[in-house]
């Protein structure tokens, strides 16, 4: 637990820093884009189109690497003469997944072409190879599905249910719902219990994210034909998916349809309460809690925390306190999640002193802080300009037996990038590597953005390689951020390169990103390039199948 003297020191400093400069954490904010379009029907080639120039250094900044980090950067054995790409692969110490990745990194018209390219590659297929490759290409449907199809034909290998579920997720994410259902049918024909609630959960989640709420409900209705029971747990999964997909109304309809034939639970009622609170329909949330009580379930810490989260969003801290008192009166102790929500909301409302006092309240309830609590504390201190304090909390976590996770590191990295502290940000990434903490897209997003802003092209190249080697697949938001960042830093050729690579993966870019690139090309009088991206975009939007 955080030592008392540390918290007291933070509390005592709060009033001194009331007017301190606030450093905002710049998390990359992105929503999944429409990915129904597929790769342009170009000839199979890994090379850039003729209208894109290769990268040449134009200033010392572009080749600059902070001396203290040079050894680490060089240890990744970058080929500095290669163009900056999200798919740079080292020639040295090549693993089987790297060999496969080199083949998959070319552009193919269809998965069948991928299967042909993989024939005779000399790689022995294993569960770990398939798992790593599918992670690495999870946002690139054509090579992912082609590889998956090829792998299952290899002698001595059979996809596990987990690998089938992964491929179902990739197809659903790409909105290839017909192919997704065909794969589920194939799983069912294996007759080994391959289709499970995990499979159906993935299907329902992807349908909801694609805006197909009724299809998700229909998938639930038809689960039994695949041997999956429509029980309390499955109903909770469906309702939770609908609520997270911003449709508590659909969740409530499902509740009304099945409440008399499927046993209810406190979790089901809490999902409804959360959904109504999320949409600011507190009266409906209170009705759900009343019905919960009538059905024989007592409102618990989750129920009350839903209301507290709503009041925090509204910055109505008086009602937050009232709800906490009500919980105390009913013998319902707040959880670490409850306290984290309150502390975070107070911090965002710039009530830092009050936010720090939440820790003292936790101690009196014998509630131990977890990783999320520490990450949130680091976030609000960084946002308030209390960088030194945030760093001390980060360093103190392990001493208290709480290991920083990817969220903690992402918070620290984003904070450093927001302040343009290049060395600190990269050293945090290095520390993640040493601690065997796997990064994700949100880890790299602020780092890539900072490199574009500072024109650190060599470091950008390193980060993209590091990202690929860690099996983090470039998503729509990352591409959009790169294209915009490169345009703003004057790297128009590279911006065009990533724009084309984005489209080749079947990702249709944001309209604002496209307009920004188009206007810049027009301003530079690069008519051929503008025509090229317009054709690529038009073709991508027309494509509906492989």
PDB file of C-alpha atoms in Angstrom, residues 203-481:
ATOM      1  CA  UNK A 203     -19.899 -13.309 -33.147  1.00  0.00           C
ATOM      2  CA  UNK A 204     -22.390 -11.258 -31.144  1.00  0.00           C
ATOM      3  CA  UNK A 205     -19.743  -8.662 -30.257  1.00  0.00           C
ATOM      4  CA  UNK A 206     -18.675  -8.220 -33.878  1.00  0.00           C
ATOM      5  CA  UNK A 207     -22.262  -8.006 -35.122  1.00  0.00           C
ATOM      6  CA  UNK A 208     -23.064  -5.354 -32.517  1.00  0.00           C
ATOM      7  CA  UNK A 209     -19.947  -3.352 -33.386  1.00  0.00           C
ATOM      8  CA  UNK A 210     -21.036  -3.538 -37.016  1.00  0.00           C
ATOM      9  CA  UNK A 211     -24.404  -2.026 -36.028  1.00  0.00           C
ATOM     10  CA  UNK A 212     -26.260  -5.306 -36.567  1.00  0.00           C
ATOM     11  CA  UNK A 213     -28.076  -5.459 -33.251  1.00  0.00           C
ATOM     12  CA  UNK A 214     -30.968  -7.605 -34.470  1.00  0.00           C
ATOM     13  CA  UNK A 215     -28.551 -10.068 -36.088  1.00  0.00           C
ATOM     14  CA  UNK A 216     -26.700 -10.376 -32.786  1.00  0.00           C
ATOM     15  CA  UNK A 217     -29.962 -11.200 -30.998  1.00  0.00           C
ATOM     16  CA  UNK A 218     -30.827 -13.697 -33.751  1.00  0.00           C
ATOM     17  CA  UNK A 219     -27.420 -15.325 -33.293  1.00  0.00           C
ATOM     18  CA  UNK A 220     -28.279 -15.790 -29.624  1.00  0.00           C
ATOM     19  CA  UNK A 221     -31.664 -17.293 -30.483  1.00  0.00           C
ATOM     20  CA  UNK A 222     -30.011 -19.828 -32.793  1.00  0.00           C
ATOM     21  CA  UNK A 223     -27.147 -20.886 -30.525  1.00  0.00           C
ATOM     22  CA  UNK A 224     -28.648 -24.229 -29.586  1.00  0.00           C
ATOM     23  CA  UNK A 225     -28.236 -25.639 -33.096  1.00  0.00           C
ATOM     24  CA  UNK A 226     -24.483 -25.345 -32.532  1.00  0.00           C
ATOM     25  CA  UNK A 227     -24.717 -27.043 -29.153  1.00  0.00           C
ATOM     26  CA  UNK A 228     -24.438 -23.865 -27.092  1.00  0.00           C
ATOM     27  CA  UNK A 229     -26.999 -23.446 -24.325  1.00  0.00           C
ATOM     28  CA  UNK A 230     -29.103 -20.297 -23.958  1.00  0.00           C
ATOM     29  CA  UNK A 231     -28.560 -20.033 -20.240  1.00  0.00           C
ATOM     30  CA  UNK A 232     -28.090 -17.252 -17.687  1.00  0.00           C
ATOM     31  CA  UNK A 233     -24.430 -16.759 -18.545  1.00  0.00           C
ATOM     32  CA  UNK A 234     -25.110 -16.551 -22.288  1.00  0.00           C
ATOM     33  CA  UNK A 235     -27.935 -14.047 -21.741  1.00  0.00           C
ATOM     34  CA  UNK A 236     -25.577 -11.906 -19.633  1.00  0.00           C
ATOM     35  CA  UNK A 237     -23.003 -11.959 -22.429  1.00  0.00           C
ATOM     36  CA  UNK A 238     -25.538 -10.839 -25.041  1.00  0.00           C
ATOM     37  CA  UNK A 239     -26.989  -8.061 -22.891  1.00  0.00           C
ATOM     38  CA  UNK A 240     -23.545  -6.826 -21.859  1.00  0.00           C
ATOM     39  CA  UNK A 241     -22.458  -6.783 -25.519  1.00  0.00           C
ATOM     40  CA  UNK A 242     -25.515  -4.746 -26.502  1.00  0.00           C
ATOM     41  CA  UNK A 243     -24.976  -2.259 -23.659  1.00  0.00           C
ATOM     42  CA  UNK A 244     -21.306  -1.833 -24.563  1.00  0.00           C
ATOM     43  CA  UNK A 245     -22.464  -1.338 -28.152  1.00  0.00           C
ATOM     44  CA  UNK A 246     -24.580   1.623 -26.966  1.00  0.00           C
ATOM     45  CA  UNK A 247     -27.961  -0.048 -27.258  1.00  0.00           C
ATOM     46  CA  UNK A 248     -29.406  -0.615 -23.820  1.00  0.00           C
ATOM     47  CA  UNK A 249     -32.805  -0.523 -25.555  1.00  0.00           C
ATOM     48  CA  UNK A 250     -32.002  -3.764 -27.393  1.00  0.00           C
ATOM     49  CA  UNK A 251     -30.662  -5.236 -24.178  1.00  0.00           C
ATOM     50  CA  UNK A 252     -33.910  -4.420 -22.408  1.00  0.00           C
ATOM     51  CA  UNK A 253     -35.980  -6.020 -25.202  1.00  0.00           C
ATOM     52  CA  UNK A 254     -33.863  -9.159 -24.859  1.00  0.00           C
ATOM     53  CA  UNK A 255     -34.413  -9.077 -21.092  1.00  0.00           C
ATOM     54  CA  UNK A 256     -38.199  -8.878 -21.556  1.00  0.00           C
ATOM     55  CA  UNK A 257     -38.165 -11.685 -24.126  1.00  0.00           C
ATOM     56  CA  UNK A 258     -36.196 -14.190 -22.087  1.00  0.00           C
ATOM     57  CA  UNK A 259     -36.761 -13.282 -18.420  1.00  0.00           C
ATOM     58  CA  UNK A 260     -39.546 -15.868 -18.031  1.00  0.00           C
ATOM     59  CA  UNK A 261     -37.641 -18.756 -19.659  1.00  0.00           C
ATOM     60  CA  UNK A 262     -34.036 -18.169 -18.562  1.00  0.00           C
ATOM     61  CA  UNK A 263     -33.127 -17.866 -14.848  1.00  0.00           C
ATOM     62  CA  UNK A 264     -32.154 -14.307 -13.990  1.00  0.00           C
ATOM     63  CA  UNK A 265     -29.164 -13.156 -11.932  1.00  0.00           C
ATOM     64  CA  UNK A 266     -27.937 -10.043 -10.161  1.00  0.00           C
ATOM     65  CA  UNK A 267     -25.407  -9.643 -12.996  1.00  0.00           C
ATOM     66  CA  UNK A 268     -28.195  -9.358 -15.567  1.00  0.00           C
ATOM     67  CA  UNK A 269     -29.881  -6.606 -13.552  1.00  0.00           C
ATOM     68  CA  UNK A 270     -26.548  -4.817 -13.055  1.00  0.00           C
ATOM     69  CA  UNK A 271     -25.993  -4.844 -16.825  1.00  0.00           C
ATOM     70  CA  UNK A 272     -29.350  -3.106 -17.274  1.00  0.00           C
ATOM     71  CA  UNK A 273     -28.608  -0.603 -14.498  1.00  0.00           C
ATOM     72  CA  UNK A 274     -25.239   0.153 -16.074  1.00  0.00           C
ATOM     73  CA  UNK A 275     -26.817   0.582 -19.505  1.00  0.00           C
ATOM     74  CA  UNK A 276     -29.499   2.990 -18.315  1.00  0.00           C
ATOM     75  CA  UNK A 277     -26.980   4.993 -16.273  1.00  0.00           C
ATOM     76  CA  UNK A 278     -24.645   5.110 -19.257  1.00  0.00           C
ATOM     77  CA  UNK A 279     -27.418   6.716 -21.344  1.00  0.00           C
ATOM     78  CA  UNK A 280     -28.334   9.102 -18.492  1.00  0.00           C
ATOM     79  CA  UNK A 281     -31.721   7.453 -17.957  1.00  0.00           C
ATOM     80  CA  UNK A 282     -31.427   7.260 -14.195  1.00  0.00           C
ATOM     81  CA  UNK A 283     -35.163   6.751 -13.652  1.00  0.00           C
ATOM     82  CA  UNK A 284     -35.033   3.579 -15.758  1.00  0.00           C
ATOM     83  CA  UNK A 285     -31.922   2.478 -13.859  1.00  0.00           C
ATOM     84  CA  UNK A 286     -33.756   2.934 -10.554  1.00  0.00           C
ATOM     85  CA  UNK A 287     -36.722   0.929 -11.906  1.00  0.00           C
ATOM     86  CA  UNK A 288     -34.309  -1.862 -12.850  1.00  0.00           C
ATOM     87  CA  UNK A 289     -32.867  -1.836  -9.327  1.00  0.00           C
ATOM     88  CA  UNK A 290     -36.375  -1.965  -7.869  1.00  0.00           C
ATOM     89  CA  UNK A 291     -37.249  -4.960 -10.052  1.00  0.00           C
ATOM     90  CA  UNK A 292     -33.955  -6.539  -9.059  1.00  0.00           C
ATOM     91  CA  UNK A 293     -35.054  -6.387  -5.425  1.00  0.00           C
ATOM     92  CA  UNK A 294     -38.513  -7.719  -6.278  1.00  0.00           C
ATOM     93  CA  UNK A 295     -36.946 -10.714  -8.033  1.00  0.00           C
ATOM     94  CA  UNK A 296     -35.085 -11.594  -4.850  1.00  0.00           C
ATOM     95  CA  UNK A 297     -31.699 -10.071  -5.577  1.00  0.00           C
ATOM     96  CA  UNK A 298     -30.134  -7.454  -3.316  1.00  0.00           C
ATOM     97  CA  UNK A 299     -28.421  -4.493  -4.988  1.00  0.00           C
ATOM     98  CA  UNK A 300     -24.689  -4.980  -4.556  1.00  0.00           C
ATOM     99  CA  UNK A 301     -21.494  -2.952  -4.922  1.00  0.00           C
ATOM    100  CA  UNK A 302     -21.743  -3.185  -8.720  1.00  0.00           C
ATOM    101  CA  UNK A 303     -25.302  -1.791  -8.690  1.00  0.00           C
ATOM    102  CA  UNK A 304     -24.325   1.228  -6.584  1.00  0.00           C
ATOM    103  CA  UNK A 305     -21.099   1.795  -8.511  1.00  0.00           C
ATOM    104  CA  UNK A 306     -23.128   2.171 -11.725  1.00  0.00           C
ATOM    105  CA  UNK A 307     -25.002   5.100 -10.161  1.00  0.00           C
ATOM    106  CA  UNK A 308     -21.783   6.556  -8.739  1.00  0.00           C
ATOM    107  CA  UNK A 309     -20.178   6.414 -12.187  1.00  0.00           C
ATOM    108  CA  UNK A 310     -23.166   8.292 -13.640  1.00  0.00           C
ATOM    109  CA  UNK A 311     -23.021  11.003 -10.961  1.00  0.00           C
ATOM    110  CA  UNK A 312     -19.268  11.307 -11.521  1.00  0.00           C
ATOM    111  CA  UNK A 313     -19.823  11.893 -15.239  1.00  0.00           C
ATOM    112  CA  UNK A 314     -22.290  14.612 -14.308  1.00  0.00           C
ATOM    113  CA  UNK A 315     -19.786  16.002 -11.762  1.00  0.00           C
ATOM    114  CA  UNK A 316     -22.514  15.767  -9.153  1.00  0.00           C
ATOM    115  CA  UNK A 317     -20.233  14.866  -6.265  1.00  0.00           C
ATOM    116  CA  UNK A 318     -22.892  15.582  -3.664  1.00  0.00           C
ATOM    117  CA  UNK A 319     -24.910  12.630  -4.997  1.00  0.00           C
ATOM    118  CA  UNK A 320     -21.721  10.583  -5.142  1.00  0.00           C
ATOM    119  CA  UNK A 321     -21.258  11.175  -1.408  1.00  0.00           C
ATOM    120  CA  UNK A 322     -24.935  10.416  -0.744  1.00  0.00           C
ATOM    121  CA  UNK A 323     -24.656   7.101  -2.602  1.00  0.00           C
ATOM    122  CA  UNK A 324     -21.493   6.166  -0.706  1.00  0.00           C
ATOM    123  CA  UNK A 325     -23.294   6.899   2.581  1.00  0.00           C
ATOM    124  CA  UNK A 326     -26.249   4.775   1.479  1.00  0.00           C
ATOM    125  CA  UNK A 327     -23.872   1.911   0.709  1.00  0.00           C
ATOM    126  CA  UNK A 328     -22.319   2.243   4.150  1.00  0.00           C
ATOM    127  CA  UNK A 329     -25.729   2.215   5.844  1.00  0.00           C
ATOM    128  CA  UNK A 330     -26.652  -0.986   4.004  1.00  0.00           C
ATOM    129  CA  UNK A 331     -23.366  -2.690   4.795  1.00  0.00           C
ATOM    130  CA  UNK A 332     -22.213  -2.648   1.185  1.00  0.00           C
ATOM    131  CA  UNK A 333     -18.522  -1.752   1.064  1.00  0.00           C
ATOM    132  CA  UNK A 334     -17.218   0.177  -1.971  1.00  0.00           C
ATOM    133  CA  UNK A 335     -14.707  -1.765  -4.081  1.00  0.00           C
ATOM    134  CA  UNK A 336     -11.400  -0.582  -5.485  1.00  0.00           C
ATOM    135  CA  UNK A 337     -13.277   0.014  -8.755  1.00  0.00           C
ATOM    136  CA  UNK A 338     -15.725   2.320  -6.967  1.00  0.00           C
ATOM    137  CA  UNK A 339     -12.917   4.337  -5.412  1.00  0.00           C
ATOM    138  CA  UNK A 340     -10.968   4.483  -8.679  1.00  0.00           C
ATOM    139  CA  UNK A 341     -13.990   5.908 -10.522  1.00  0.00           C
ATOM    140  CA  UNK A 342     -14.508   8.582  -7.846  1.00  0.00           C
ATOM    141  CA  UNK A 343     -10.823   9.522  -7.692  1.00  0.00           C
ATOM    142  CA  UNK A 344     -10.537   9.727 -11.468  1.00  0.00           C
ATOM    143  CA  UNK A 345     -13.625  11.927 -11.761  1.00  0.00           C
ATOM    144  CA  UNK A 346     -12.390  14.308  -9.047  1.00  0.00           C
ATOM    145  CA  UNK A 347      -9.017  14.527 -10.775  1.00  0.00           C
ATOM    146  CA  UNK A 348     -10.602  15.319 -14.131  1.00  0.00           C
ATOM    147  CA  UNK A 349     -12.688  17.982 -12.389  1.00  0.00           C
ATOM    148  CA  UNK A 350      -9.375  19.482 -11.162  1.00  0.00           C
ATOM    149  CA  UNK A 351     -10.208  18.716  -7.554  1.00  0.00           C
ATOM    150  CA  UNK A 352      -6.814  17.122  -6.981  1.00  0.00           C
ATOM    151  CA  UNK A 353      -6.805  17.484  -3.217  1.00  0.00           C
ATOM    152  CA  UNK A 354     -10.170  15.749  -2.937  1.00  0.00           C
ATOM    153  CA  UNK A 355      -9.028  13.055  -5.368  1.00  0.00           C
ATOM    154  CA  UNK A 356      -6.008  12.269  -3.217  1.00  0.00           C
ATOM    155  CA  UNK A 357      -8.202  12.047  -0.124  1.00  0.00           C
ATOM    156  CA  UNK A 358      -9.979   9.100  -1.742  1.00  0.00           C
ATOM    157  CA  UNK A 359      -6.938   6.997  -0.880  1.00  0.00           C
ATOM    158  CA  UNK A 360      -7.406   7.778   2.795  1.00  0.00           C
ATOM    159  CA  UNK A 361     -11.039   6.666   2.547  1.00  0.00           C
ATOM    160  CA  UNK A 362      -9.866   3.428   0.955  1.00  0.00           C
ATOM    161  CA  UNK A 363      -7.504   2.730   3.834  1.00  0.00           C
ATOM    162  CA  UNK A 364     -10.299   3.099   6.392  1.00  0.00           C
ATOM    163  CA  UNK A 365     -12.251   0.453   4.447  1.00  0.00           C
ATOM    164  CA  UNK A 366      -9.238  -1.871   4.216  1.00  0.00           C
ATOM    165  CA  UNK A 367      -9.461  -1.648   0.427  1.00  0.00           C
ATOM    166  CA  UNK A 368      -6.119  -2.204  -1.290  1.00  0.00           C
ATOM    167  CA  UNK A 369      -5.260  -0.223  -4.444  1.00  0.00           C
ATOM    168  CA  UNK A 370      -4.724  -2.257  -7.611  1.00  0.00           C
ATOM    169  CA  UNK A 371      -3.020  -1.556 -10.929  1.00  0.00           C
ATOM    170  CA  UNK A 372      -5.987   0.370 -12.325  1.00  0.00           C
ATOM    171  CA  UNK A 373      -6.124   2.588  -9.243  1.00  0.00           C
ATOM    172  CA  UNK A 374      -2.421   3.426  -9.518  1.00  0.00           C
ATOM    173  CA  UNK A 375      -2.733   4.016 -13.275  1.00  0.00           C
ATOM    174  CA  UNK A 376      -5.612   6.407 -12.695  1.00  0.00           C
ATOM    175  CA  UNK A 377      -3.687   8.216  -9.956  1.00  0.00           C
ATOM    176  CA  UNK A 378      -0.694   8.594 -12.286  1.00  0.00           C
ATOM    177  CA  UNK A 379      -3.023   9.926 -14.993  1.00  0.00           C
ATOM    178  CA  UNK A 380      -4.615  12.654 -12.893  1.00  0.00           C
ATOM    179  CA  UNK A 381      -1.291  13.749 -11.377  1.00  0.00           C
ATOM    180  CA  UNK A 382       0.290  13.963 -14.831  1.00  0.00           C
ATOM    181  CA  UNK A 383      -2.686  15.875 -16.178  1.00  0.00           C
ATOM    182  CA  UNK A 384      -2.379  18.334 -13.284  1.00  0.00           C
ATOM    183  CA  UNK A 385       1.303  18.898 -14.050  1.00  0.00           C
ATOM    184  CA  UNK A 386       2.435  16.876 -11.016  1.00  0.00           C
ATOM    185  CA  UNK A 387       4.923  14.926 -13.122  1.00  0.00           C
ATOM    186  CA  UNK A 388       7.416  14.263 -10.339  1.00  0.00           C
ATOM    187  CA  UNK A 389       4.669  12.918  -8.103  1.00  0.00           C
ATOM    188  CA  UNK A 390       3.349  10.714 -10.914  1.00  0.00           C
ATOM    189  CA  UNK A 391       6.830   9.283 -11.462  1.00  0.00           C
ATOM    190  CA  UNK A 392       7.201   8.575  -7.742  1.00  0.00           C
ATOM    191  CA  UNK A 393       3.894   6.713  -7.694  1.00  0.00           C
ATOM    192  CA  UNK A 394       5.005   4.690 -10.724  1.00  0.00           C
ATOM    193  CA  UNK A 395       8.281   3.747  -9.062  1.00  0.00           C
ATOM    194  CA  UNK A 396       6.541   2.937  -5.774  1.00  0.00           C
ATOM    195  CA  UNK A 397       4.021   0.495  -7.283  1.00  0.00           C
ATOM    196  CA  UNK A 398       6.308  -2.535  -7.324  1.00  0.00           C
ATOM    197  CA  UNK A 399       7.404  -1.875  -3.756  1.00  0.00           C
ATOM    198  CA  UNK A 400       3.757  -2.167  -2.781  1.00  0.00           C
ATOM    199  CA  UNK A 401       3.427  -5.488  -4.608  1.00  0.00           C
ATOM    200  CA  UNK A 402       1.469  -4.047  -7.540  1.00  0.00           C
ATOM    201  CA  UNK A 403       3.055  -4.766 -10.921  1.00  0.00           C
ATOM    202  CA  UNK A 404       2.577  -2.092 -13.634  1.00  0.00           C
ATOM    203  CA  UNK A 405       0.627  -3.432 -16.611  1.00  0.00           C
ATOM    204  CA  UNK A 406       0.141  -2.188 -20.171  1.00  0.00           C
ATOM    205  CA  UNK A 407      -2.394   0.432 -19.011  1.00  0.00           C
ATOM    206  CA  UNK A 408       0.105   1.857 -16.513  1.00  0.00           C
ATOM    207  CA  UNK A 409       2.874   2.029 -19.093  1.00  0.00           C
ATOM    208  CA  UNK A 410       0.543   3.529 -21.696  1.00  0.00           C
ATOM    209  CA  UNK A 411      -0.421   6.242 -19.214  1.00  0.00           C
ATOM    210  CA  UNK A 412       3.226   7.052 -18.479  1.00  0.00           C
ATOM    211  CA  UNK A 413       4.259   6.987 -22.153  1.00  0.00           C
ATOM    212  CA  UNK A 414       1.357   9.196 -23.251  1.00  0.00           C
ATOM    213  CA  UNK A 415       2.187  11.688 -20.513  1.00  0.00           C
ATOM    214  CA  UNK A 416       5.860  11.831 -21.575  1.00  0.00           C
ATOM    215  CA  UNK A 417       4.928  12.211 -25.251  1.00  0.00           C
ATOM    216  CA  UNK A 418       2.486  15.012 -24.451  1.00  0.00           C
ATOM    217  CA  UNK A 419       5.408  16.894 -22.928  1.00  0.00           C
ATOM    218  CA  UNK A 420       7.693  15.944 -25.865  1.00  0.00           C
ATOM    219  CA  UNK A 421       9.993  14.066 -23.479  1.00  0.00           C
ATOM    220  CA  UNK A 422      11.348  11.799 -26.167  1.00  0.00           C
ATOM    221  CA  UNK A 423      14.002  10.048 -24.097  1.00  0.00           C
ATOM    222  CA  UNK A 424      11.690   9.309 -21.161  1.00  0.00           C
ATOM    223  CA  UNK A 425       8.947   8.003 -23.449  1.00  0.00           C
ATOM    224  CA  UNK A 426      11.296   5.640 -25.295  1.00  0.00           C
ATOM    225  CA  UNK A 427      12.958   4.469 -22.082  1.00  0.00           C
ATOM    226  CA  UNK A 428       9.518   3.514 -20.791  1.00  0.00           C
ATOM    227  CA  UNK A 429       8.989   1.406 -23.902  1.00  0.00           C
ATOM    228  CA  UNK A 430      12.391  -0.165 -23.295  1.00  0.00           C
ATOM    229  CA  UNK A 431      11.420  -0.870 -19.667  1.00  0.00           C
ATOM    230  CA  UNK A 432       8.229  -2.553 -20.886  1.00  0.00           C
ATOM    231  CA  UNK A 433      10.369  -4.824 -23.013  1.00  0.00           C
ATOM    232  CA  UNK A 434      12.625  -5.659 -20.070  1.00  0.00           C
ATOM    233  CA  UNK A 435       9.613  -6.354 -17.844  1.00  0.00           C
ATOM    234  CA  UNK A 436       8.076  -8.608 -20.518  1.00  0.00           C
ATOM    235  CA  UNK A 437       4.989  -6.397 -20.585  1.00  0.00           C
ATOM    236  CA  UNK A 438       3.410  -6.730 -24.035  1.00  0.00           C
ATOM    237  CA  UNK A 439       2.623  -3.364 -25.685  1.00  0.00           C
ATOM    238  CA  UNK A 440      -0.541  -2.698 -27.682  1.00  0.00           C
ATOM    239  CA  UNK A 441      -1.695  -0.131 -30.256  1.00  0.00           C
ATOM    240  CA  UNK A 442      -2.286   2.494 -27.563  1.00  0.00           C
ATOM    241  CA  UNK A 443       1.327   2.099 -26.454  1.00  0.00           C
ATOM    242  CA  UNK A 444       2.714   3.079 -29.840  1.00  0.00           C
ATOM    243  CA  UNK A 445       0.140   5.679 -30.922  1.00  0.00           C
ATOM    244  CA  UNK A 446       1.539   8.662 -28.932  1.00  0.00           C
ATOM    245  CA  UNK A 447       5.136   7.610 -29.715  1.00  0.00           C
ATOM    246  CA  UNK A 448       4.478   7.543 -33.464  1.00  0.00           C
ATOM    247  CA  UNK A 449       2.677  10.855 -33.252  1.00  0.00           C
ATOM    248  CA  UNK A 450       5.605  12.427 -31.372  1.00  0.00           C
ATOM    249  CA  UNK A 451       8.124  11.118 -33.926  1.00  0.00           C
ATOM    250  CA  UNK A 452       6.141  12.657 -36.779  1.00  0.00           C
ATOM    251  CA  UNK A 453       5.940  15.947 -34.909  1.00  0.00           C
ATOM    252  CA  UNK A 454       9.683  15.985 -34.155  1.00  0.00           C
ATOM    253  CA  UNK A 455      10.588  14.527 -37.585  1.00  0.00           C
ATOM    254  CA  UNK A 456      12.435  11.592 -36.036  1.00  0.00           C
ATOM    255  CA  UNK A 457      12.231   9.338 -39.088  1.00  0.00           C
ATOM    256  CA  UNK A 458      14.843   6.832 -37.970  1.00  0.00           C
ATOM    257  CA  UNK A 459      13.108   6.408 -34.618  1.00  0.00           C
ATOM    258  CA  UNK A 460       9.759   6.143 -36.410  1.00  0.00           C
ATOM    259  CA  UNK A 461      11.186   3.319 -38.512  1.00  0.00           C
ATOM    260  CA  UNK A 462      12.436   1.617 -35.344  1.00  0.00           C
ATOM    261  CA  UNK A 463       9.040   1.932 -33.643  1.00  0.00           C
ATOM    262  CA  UNK A 464       7.190   0.436 -36.595  1.00  0.00           C
ATOM    263  CA  UNK A 465       9.579  -2.497 -36.601  1.00  0.00           C
ATOM    264  CA  UNK A 466       9.267  -2.870 -32.830  1.00  0.00           C
ATOM    265  CA  UNK A 467       5.486  -2.810 -33.203  1.00  0.00           C
ATOM    266  CA  UNK A 468       5.512  -5.512 -35.863  1.00  0.00           C
ATOM    267  CA  UNK A 469       7.953  -7.695 -33.939  1.00  0.00           C
ATOM    268  CA  UNK A 470       5.631  -7.479 -30.927  1.00  0.00           C
ATOM    269  CA  UNK A 471       2.768  -8.756 -33.091  1.00  0.00           C
ATOM    270  CA  UNK A 472       0.820  -5.502 -32.802  1.00  0.00           C
ATOM    271  CA  UNK A 473      -1.188  -5.133 -35.976  1.00  0.00           C
ATOM    272  CA  UNK A 474      -1.611  -1.639 -37.402  1.00  0.00           C
ATOM    273  CA  UNK A 475      -5.251  -0.617 -37.045  1.00  0.00           C
ATOM    274  CA  UNK A 476      -7.291   2.102 -38.721  1.00  0.00           C
ATOM    275  CA  UNK A 477      -6.568   4.691 -36.046  1.00  0.00           C
ATOM    276  CA  UNK A 478      -2.810   4.130 -36.204  1.00  0.00           C
ATOM    277  CA  UNK A 479      -2.789   4.552 -39.974  1.00  0.00           C
ATOM    278  CA  UNK A 480      -4.897   7.701 -39.764  1.00  0.00           C
ATOM    279  CA  UNK A 481      -2.565   9.182 -37.139  1.00  0.00           C
TER     280      UNK A 481
END
